[in-house]
C-alpha cells in the first residue's frame, strides 16, 4: 500500500498533462513574442538542469569517495581554503548568470520597442494595427483608434501584422494575457502600459485576466481571433459602417427584438454607431462563440444570462431582466435579434 501512495503524485502529473485548452499555453508558442519568451524559459531550464546535475554528481562523488570505511581509525587531514576552487565556484555562477542576463536584457529591449520603423535596410514601415485594450469588471473592450472601431470581448487581428497594444483599466487592476502569443502585462488604472504581439497563423487564441480583480475574475476570459488581412479589412469596415440589417433586421420577430433591445439594452450596449458604451459593443454579437466570456453560445445560455446575470457572473454591473421586465415573447424576439447581429457571415 505504501508504494501505491508514492505513485499517486506521478499519476496526478500524468493525468493533468492531458488537460488544457488549445492555444492557451505559454509552452506552445504561436508567435514571435511567445517564441522569444519560450526560448528564455528553455534556457533557464537547461541552466538549472546543468547546475542540478553538477551538484548531484559532486555530492555523490564526495559521499562515495570520502565515506567512512571499515577499519578506518585516522582523522582526515584538516584543510581550509583553496584559491583555485574558490575562483572556479565563483566564476561559473557568474558565467551562468551572464548567459541568462544577456538574452533577457536583449529580448526585454526588443519587446519594449513599439516603433514600426523597418530600419535602415528597407526603410519601410512595418505593417501594424493599434489597439487600445481597456479592462472592465468583468469584460474587455478593444478600440482600434485608426479604424474608428470599438469591439467587445473578441479582439480581431490580421495575421503577419504587428499589433501595438495600449493597456488601460476603468476600475481596478487587471492583467492582459494571451499565452500562445505573448506574456502578460498589467492593466492599471491611471497608467498606460504597452506591448506588442504578432500571429503568423490564423486561429482563435484564448486570453485571460491574470490579476485578481473581483468575485468573477476567473470568468474574465476573451479571445484573440487572427484572420487573413482581407478578412480583417472586411471586418473593420463592417464594424465601422455596419450593414443595414443590423439597424433594420429582416423578419417580424427580429424587428420586434430590435424594439426590445432599444427599450432595455441600447443605453449600455452599442450596435454600430447607436447605443452606449457602459457594456461590451454588440455589433457582431451573433458571431461570438461564448456568452459573458465563458458560456457556450446558444439561446438557452443567452436567455439564462439575461435573466440572472448575477448568478452566472457575480459582481458584474449588468442588470438582470426577469419576466416583469421582459416577458417570454419579448425575450424570444430579443434573442433572435441578438443572434442576427453578424457582419462576416452574411
Short mmCIF file of C-alpha atoms in Angstrom, two decimals:
data_model
loop_
_atom_site.label_atom_id
_atom_site.label_comp_id
_atom_site.label_asym_id
_atom_site.label_seq_id
_atom_site.Cartn_x
_atom_site.Cartn_y
_atom_site.Cartn_z
CA UNK A 1 0.00 0.00 0.00
CA UNK A 2 2.80 2.41 0.83
CA UNK A 3 4.16 2.09 -2.71
CA UNK A 4 0.75 2.98 -4.15
CA UNK A 5 0.77 6.25 -2.20
CA UNK A 6 4.19 7.03 -3.66
CA UNK A 7 2.85 6.52 -7.18
CA UNK A 8 -0.10 8.90 -6.69
CA UNK A 9 1.87 12.13 -7.38
CA UNK A 10 3.23 10.64 -10.61
CA UNK A 11 -0.27 9.53 -11.61
CA UNK A 12 -1.65 13.02 -11.00
CA UNK A 13 1.13 14.55 -13.10
CA UNK A 14 0.38 12.20 -15.99
CA UNK A 15 -3.35 12.86 -15.66
CA UNK A 16 -3.01 16.65 -15.58
CA UNK A 17 -0.61 16.63 -18.53
CA UNK A 18 -3.57 15.71 -20.70
CA UNK A 19 -5.63 18.68 -19.51
CA UNK A 20 -5.69 22.07 -21.17
CA UNK A 21 -7.23 24.20 -23.85
CA UNK A 22 -5.88 24.67 -27.35
CA UNK A 23 -3.94 27.92 -27.79
CA UNK A 24 -3.87 28.55 -24.03
CA UNK A 25 -0.32 27.58 -23.16
CA UNK A 26 2.93 29.51 -22.99
CA UNK A 27 4.68 26.19 -23.74
CA UNK A 28 3.12 26.08 -27.22
CA UNK A 29 4.19 29.43 -28.72
CA UNK A 30 2.39 30.60 -31.88
CA UNK A 31 4.04 33.96 -32.49
CA UNK A 32 7.46 35.68 -32.40
CA UNK A 33 6.92 37.26 -28.98
CA UNK A 34 5.84 33.98 -27.41
CA UNK A 35 8.74 32.18 -29.12
CA UNK A 36 11.26 34.64 -27.65
CA UNK A 37 9.82 34.17 -24.19
CA UNK A 38 9.67 30.40 -24.61
CA UNK A 39 13.35 30.38 -25.59
CA UNK A 40 14.16 32.17 -22.34
CA UNK A 41 12.17 29.57 -20.41
CA UNK A 42 14.12 26.81 -22.14
CA UNK A 43 17.46 28.49 -21.49
CA UNK A 44 16.63 28.92 -17.80
CA UNK A 45 15.54 25.30 -17.57
CA UNK A 46 18.71 24.00 -19.26
CA UNK A 47 20.93 26.03 -16.93
CA UNK A 48 19.04 24.81 -13.87
CA UNK A 49 19.28 21.20 -15.05
CA UNK A 50 23.03 21.65 -15.66
CA UNK A 51 23.54 23.05 -12.14
CA UNK A 52 21.40 20.27 -10.66
CA UNK A 53 23.37 17.54 -12.44
CA UNK A 54 26.76 19.02 -11.49
CA UNK A 55 25.80 19.48 -7.83
CA UNK A 56 24.39 15.98 -7.52
CA UNK A 57 27.40 14.50 -9.32
CA UNK A 58 29.79 16.21 -6.91
CA UNK A 59 27.62 15.22 -3.95
CA UNK A 60 27.51 11.56 -4.98
CA UNK A 61 31.27 11.54 -5.71
CA UNK A 62 32.06 13.00 -2.28
CA UNK A 63 29.85 10.65 -0.27
CA UNK A 64 31.35 7.64 -2.11
CA UNK A 65 34.97 8.74 -2.32
CA UNK A 66 35.24 10.08 1.22
CA UNK A 67 32.85 7.79 3.04
CA UNK A 68 33.92 6.10 6.25
CA UNK A 69 35.26 2.61 5.56
CA UNK A 70 35.56 -0.38 7.94
CA UNK A 71 38.84 -0.24 9.78
CA UNK A 72 39.40 3.50 9.27
CA UNK A 73 40.62 4.96 12.54
CA UNK A 74 42.57 8.02 11.46
CA UNK A 75 41.15 11.51 11.44
CA UNK A 76 41.12 13.03 7.93
CA UNK A 77 43.55 15.82 7.25
CA UNK A 78 42.01 19.13 8.26
CA UNK A 79 42.28 21.69 5.45
CA UNK A 80 40.70 25.03 4.72
CA UNK A 81 40.85 27.42 1.84
CA UNK A 82 41.56 26.55 -1.78
CA UNK A 83 42.04 29.51 -4.06
CA UNK A 84 41.56 27.52 -7.23
CA UNK A 85 38.24 26.06 -6.10
CA UNK A 86 37.06 29.44 -4.87
CA UNK A 87 37.80 31.01 -8.24
CA UNK A 88 36.01 28.17 -10.04
CA UNK A 89 32.83 28.20 -7.97
CA UNK A 90 32.71 32.00 -8.18
CA UNK A 91 33.40 32.22 -11.92
CA UNK A 92 30.97 29.51 -13.03
CA UNK A 93 27.86 31.11 -11.39
CA UNK A 94 28.83 34.49 -12.84
CA UNK A 95 29.06 32.95 -16.33
CA UNK A 96 25.73 31.19 -15.87
CA UNK A 97 24.07 34.42 -14.74
CA UNK A 98 25.52 36.23 -17.74
CA UNK A 99 24.16 33.52 -20.02
CA UNK A 100 20.73 34.25 -18.55
CA UNK A 101 21.05 38.02 -18.29
CA UNK A 102 22.29 38.89 -21.78
CA UNK A 103 19.42 37.31 -23.80
CA UNK A 104 16.92 38.50 -21.17
CA UNK A 105 18.07 42.11 -21.50
CA UNK A 106 18.21 41.91 -25.30
CA UNK A 107 14.68 40.48 -25.54
CA UNK A 108 13.39 42.99 -22.99
CA UNK A 109 14.53 45.87 -25.21
CA UNK A 110 13.10 44.16 -28.29
CA UNK A 111 9.71 43.63 -26.66
CA UNK A 112 9.66 47.21 -25.32
CA UNK A 113 10.27 48.66 -28.78
CA UNK A 114 6.89 49.94 -30.01
CA UNK A 115 8.29 51.62 -33.11
CA UNK A 116 7.21 50.43 -36.55
CA UNK A 117 10.22 51.70 -38.48
CA UNK A 118 11.55 48.90 -40.66
CA UNK A 119 15.14 50.03 -40.08
CA UNK A 120 17.89 51.18 -42.38
CA UNK A 121 17.82 48.04 -44.54
CA UNK A 122 14.42 48.59 -46.17
CA UNK A 123 13.26 51.84 -44.61
CA UNK A 124 9.61 50.79 -44.91
CA UNK A 125 7.13 50.96 -42.10
CA UNK A 126 6.17 47.63 -40.55
CA UNK A 127 2.57 46.62 -41.15
CA UNK A 128 0.79 47.30 -37.90
CA UNK A 129 -2.55 47.83 -36.18
CA UNK A 130 -3.00 49.86 -33.00
CA UNK A 131 -5.43 48.59 -30.37
CA UNK A 132 -6.36 50.18 -27.05
CA UNK A 133 -7.34 47.40 -24.64
CA UNK A 134 -9.48 48.55 -21.72
CA UNK A 135 -10.30 46.16 -18.89
CA UNK A 136 -13.61 46.38 -17.02
CA UNK A 137 -15.19 44.27 -14.30
CA UNK A 138 -15.50 41.71 -15.84
CA UNK A 139 -15.13 42.20 -19.61
CA UNK A 140 -12.74 43.54 -22.21
CA UNK A 141 -13.06 46.45 -24.63
CA UNK A 142 -10.94 46.69 -27.79
CA UNK A 143 -10.71 50.05 -29.56
CA UNK A 144 -8.98 50.48 -32.92
CA UNK A 145 -8.33 54.26 -33.00
CA UNK A 146 -7.02 54.34 -36.57
CA UNK A 147 -10.02 52.38 -37.87
CA UNK A 148 -12.83 54.02 -35.86
CA UNK A 149 -13.82 50.61 -34.46
CA UNK A 150 -14.77 49.51 -30.94
CA UNK A 151 -15.30 45.81 -30.18
CA UNK A 152 -16.10 43.83 -27.06
CA UNK A 153 -14.72 40.51 -25.82
CA UNK A 154 -13.26 39.35 -29.17
CA UNK A 155 -10.10 41.07 -30.42
CA UNK A 156 -9.77 40.62 -34.17
CA UNK A 157 -6.27 40.97 -35.63
CA UNK A 158 -4.74 40.39 -39.07
CA UNK A 159 -2.06 37.71 -39.46
CA UNK A 160 1.58 38.64 -40.09
CA UNK A 161 0.96 42.12 -38.70
CA UNK A 162 2.46 43.77 -35.66
CA UNK A 163 -0.27 44.52 -33.14
CA UNK A 164 0.64 47.53 -30.97
CA UNK A 165 -1.36 47.41 -27.76
CA UNK A 166 -2.07 50.07 -25.15
CA UNK A 167 -3.45 48.74 -21.88
CA UNK A 168 -5.91 50.63 -19.68
CA UNK A 169 -8.32 49.90 -16.84
CA UNK A 170 -11.50 51.70 -15.80
CA UNK A 171 -11.75 50.32 -12.26
CA UNK A 172 -9.26 48.00 -10.54
CA UNK A 173 -6.04 46.36 -11.67
CA UNK A 174 -6.39 43.66 -14.29
CA UNK A 175 -3.82 41.80 -16.39
CA UNK A 176 -3.91 41.00 -20.11
CA UNK A 177 -2.51 37.62 -21.14
CA UNK A 178 -2.66 35.63 -24.38
CA UNK A 179 -0.32 32.73 -23.50
CA UNK A 180 0.20 31.43 -27.04
CA UNK A 181 1.08 34.88 -28.41
CA UNK A 182 2.74 36.93 -25.64
CA UNK A 183 3.44 37.24 -21.95
CA UNK A 184 1.15 39.04 -19.52
CA UNK A 185 1.03 42.78 -18.97
CA UNK A 186 -0.97 44.66 -16.34
CA UNK A 187 -3.93 46.98 -16.93
CA UNK A 188 -3.53 49.59 -14.18
CA UNK A 189 -5.96 52.49 -13.56
CA UNK A 190 -4.36 55.80 -14.50
CA UNK A 191 -1.31 54.16 -16.10
CA UNK A 192 -0.82 53.21 -19.75
CA UNK A 193 1.25 50.08 -20.36
CA UNK A 194 2.33 48.98 -23.81
CA UNK A 195 3.15 45.71 -25.53
CA UNK A 196 3.09 44.16 -28.97
CA UNK A 197 2.39 40.77 -30.46
CA UNK A 198 2.01 39.00 -33.80
CA UNK A 199 0.09 35.96 -35.00
CA UNK A 200 1.63 34.31 -38.09
CA UNK A 201 -1.23 31.80 -38.37
CA UNK A 202 -4.99 32.19 -38.45
CA UNK A 203 -6.77 30.87 -35.39
CA UNK A 204 -8.52 31.63 -32.14
CA UNK A 205 -6.12 32.34 -29.29
CA UNK A 206 -7.52 32.22 -25.76
CA UNK A 207 -6.85 35.10 -23.40
CA UNK A 208 -7.33 35.59 -19.67
CA UNK A 209 -7.18 38.17 -16.92
CA UNK A 210 -4.41 37.09 -14.55
CA UNK A 211 -4.86 39.66 -11.79
CA UNK A 212 -7.39 39.00 -9.03
CA UNK A 213 -9.94 41.72 -9.78
CA UNK A 214 -13.13 40.63 -8.03
CA UNK A 215 -15.51 37.71 -7.48
CA UNK A 216 -15.76 36.87 -11.20
CA UNK A 217 -12.07 37.29 -12.00
CA UNK A 218 -11.83 33.66 -13.12
CA UNK A 219 -14.61 34.25 -15.67
CA UNK A 220 -12.92 37.25 -17.31
CA UNK A 221 -11.83 35.48 -20.48
CA UNK A 222 -11.55 36.81 -24.02
CA UNK A 223 -10.43 35.68 -27.47
CA UNK A 224 -7.88 36.96 -29.95
CA UNK A 225 -9.12 35.98 -33.40
CA UNK A 226 -6.41 36.08 -36.06
CA UNK A 227 -7.74 36.24 -39.63
CA UNK A 228 -6.15 36.94 -43.01
CA UNK A 229 -5.67 40.65 -43.81
CA UNK A 230 -8.53 40.74 -46.34
CA UNK A 231 -11.00 39.27 -43.86
CA UNK A 232 -9.76 41.70 -41.21
CA UNK A 233 -10.30 44.64 -43.57
CA UNK A 234 -13.84 43.43 -44.23
CA UNK A 235 -14.48 43.03 -40.50
CA UNK A 236 -13.10 46.50 -39.70
CA UNK A 237 -15.10 48.14 -42.50
CA UNK A 238 -18.34 46.49 -41.41
CA UNK A 239 -17.70 47.33 -37.77
CA UNK A 240 -17.12 51.00 -38.63
CA UNK A 241 -20.06 51.12 -41.08
CA UNK A 242 -22.37 48.25 -40.06
CA UNK A 243 -24.61 46.56 -42.66
CA UNK A 244 -28.17 47.85 -42.88
CA UNK A 245 -29.71 44.65 -41.48
CA UNK A 246 -28.29 45.43 -38.01
CA UNK A 247 -30.44 48.54 -37.63
CA UNK A 248 -33.29 47.26 -39.78
CA UNK A 249 -33.45 43.49 -39.24
CA UNK A 250 -35.43 41.22 -41.52
CA UNK A 251 -38.37 39.27 -40.18
CA UNK A 252 -41.15 40.37 -37.88
CA UNK A 253 -39.72 38.66 -34.78
CA UNK A 254 -36.26 40.21 -35.25
CA UNK A 255 -37.88 43.63 -35.78
CA UNK A 256 -39.73 43.21 -32.50
CA UNK A 257 -36.46 42.13 -30.91
CA UNK A 258 -34.81 45.31 -32.12
CA UNK A 259 -37.58 47.23 -30.35
CA UNK A 260 -36.97 45.33 -27.10
CA UNK A 261 -33.25 46.00 -27.45
CA UNK A 262 -33.85 49.72 -27.88
CA UNK A 263 -36.05 49.79 -24.78
CA UNK A 264 -33.88 47.69 -22.46
CA UNK A 265 -30.30 47.43 -23.73
CA UNK A 266 -29.23 50.23 -26.04
CA UNK A 267 -28.39 52.67 -23.24
CA UNK A 268 -25.48 50.40 -22.23
CA UNK A 269 -24.66 48.41 -25.39
CA UNK A 270 -23.95 49.76 -28.85
CA UNK A 271 -24.83 48.20 -32.18
CA UNK A 272 -23.00 50.07 -34.89
CA UNK A 273 -22.98 53.78 -34.16
CA UNK A 274 -26.07 53.63 -31.94
CA UNK A 275 -26.01 52.93 -28.21
CA UNK A 276 -23.98 53.42 -25.07
CA UNK A 277 -20.56 52.17 -24.01
CA UNK A 278 -21.16 51.00 -20.44
CA UNK A 279 -21.13 47.40 -21.64
CA UNK A 280 -19.50 45.47 -24.50
CA UNK A 281 -20.21 46.52 -28.08
CA UNK A 282 -22.69 44.04 -29.62
CA UNK A 283 -22.31 44.89 -33.32
CA UNK A 284 -21.11 41.38 -34.17
CA UNK A 285 -22.56 39.57 -31.15
CA UNK A 286 -24.04 36.76 -33.27
CA UNK A 287 -20.55 35.69 -34.38
CA UNK A 288 -19.23 35.04 -30.89
CA UNK A 289 -18.50 31.56 -29.61
CA UNK A 290 -19.22 32.33 -25.96
CA UNK A 291 -21.60 34.44 -23.90
CA UNK A 292 -20.46 36.54 -20.93
CA UNK A 293 -16.91 35.48 -21.67
CA UNK A 294 -17.30 31.79 -20.82
CA UNK A 295 -20.76 30.29 -21.54
CA UNK A 296 -21.18 28.29 -24.74
CA UNK A 297 -23.07 30.31 -27.32
CA UNK A 298 -26.64 29.04 -27.56
CA UNK A 299 -30.06 30.53 -26.98
CA UNK A 300 -30.64 28.72 -23.68
CA UNK A 301 -27.43 30.12 -22.18
CA UNK A 302 -28.16 33.56 -23.60
CA UNK A 303 -31.61 33.64 -22.02
CA UNK A 304 -30.22 32.32 -18.72
CA UNK A 305 -27.61 35.08 -18.77
CA UNK A 306 -30.15 37.83 -19.45
CA UNK A 307 -32.50 36.52 -16.78
CA UNK A 308 -29.93 36.29 -13.96
CA UNK A 309 -26.55 37.85 -14.68
CA UNK A 310 -25.53 37.99 -11.01
CA UNK A 311 -25.92 34.25 -10.59
CA UNK A 312 -23.77 33.45 -13.62
CA UNK A 313 -21.17 36.19 -13.13
CA UNK A 314 -21.18 37.55 -9.56
CA UNK A 315 -20.20 41.17 -9.13
CA UNK A 316 -20.77 42.23 -12.74
CA UNK A 317 -22.60 45.50 -13.41
CA UNK A 318 -25.17 44.27 -15.93
CA UNK A 319 -28.78 44.19 -14.65
CA UNK A 320 -30.95 41.08 -14.91
CA UNK A 321 -34.27 41.03 -16.75
CA UNK A 322 -36.98 38.96 -15.08
CA UNK A 323 -40.42 38.16 -16.51
CA UNK A 324 -41.77 41.50 -15.33
CA UNK A 325 -39.08 43.40 -17.23
CA UNK A 326 -39.09 41.27 -20.42
CA UNK A 327 -41.81 38.68 -20.88
CA UNK A 328 -41.30 35.34 -22.66
CA UNK A 329 -42.46 36.57 -26.07
CA UNK A 330 -40.29 39.66 -25.90
CA UNK A 331 -37.33 37.56 -24.77
CA UNK A 332 -37.69 35.23 -27.78
CA UNK A 333 -37.73 38.26 -30.08
CA UNK A 334 -34.68 39.78 -28.36
CA UNK A 335 -32.76 36.52 -28.64
CA UNK A 336 -33.48 36.29 -32.37
CA UNK A 337 -32.36 39.87 -32.90
CA UNK A 338 -29.13 39.39 -30.94
CA UNK A 339 -28.39 36.21 -32.88
CA UNK A 340 -28.79 38.13 -36.14
CA UNK A 341 -26.01 40.59 -35.28
CA UNK A 342 -23.41 39.30 -37.74
CA UNK A 343 -21.13 41.21 -40.07
CA UNK A 344 -18.98 38.48 -41.63
CA UNK A 345 -21.35 35.55 -42.06
CA UNK A 346 -24.00 37.30 -44.16
#
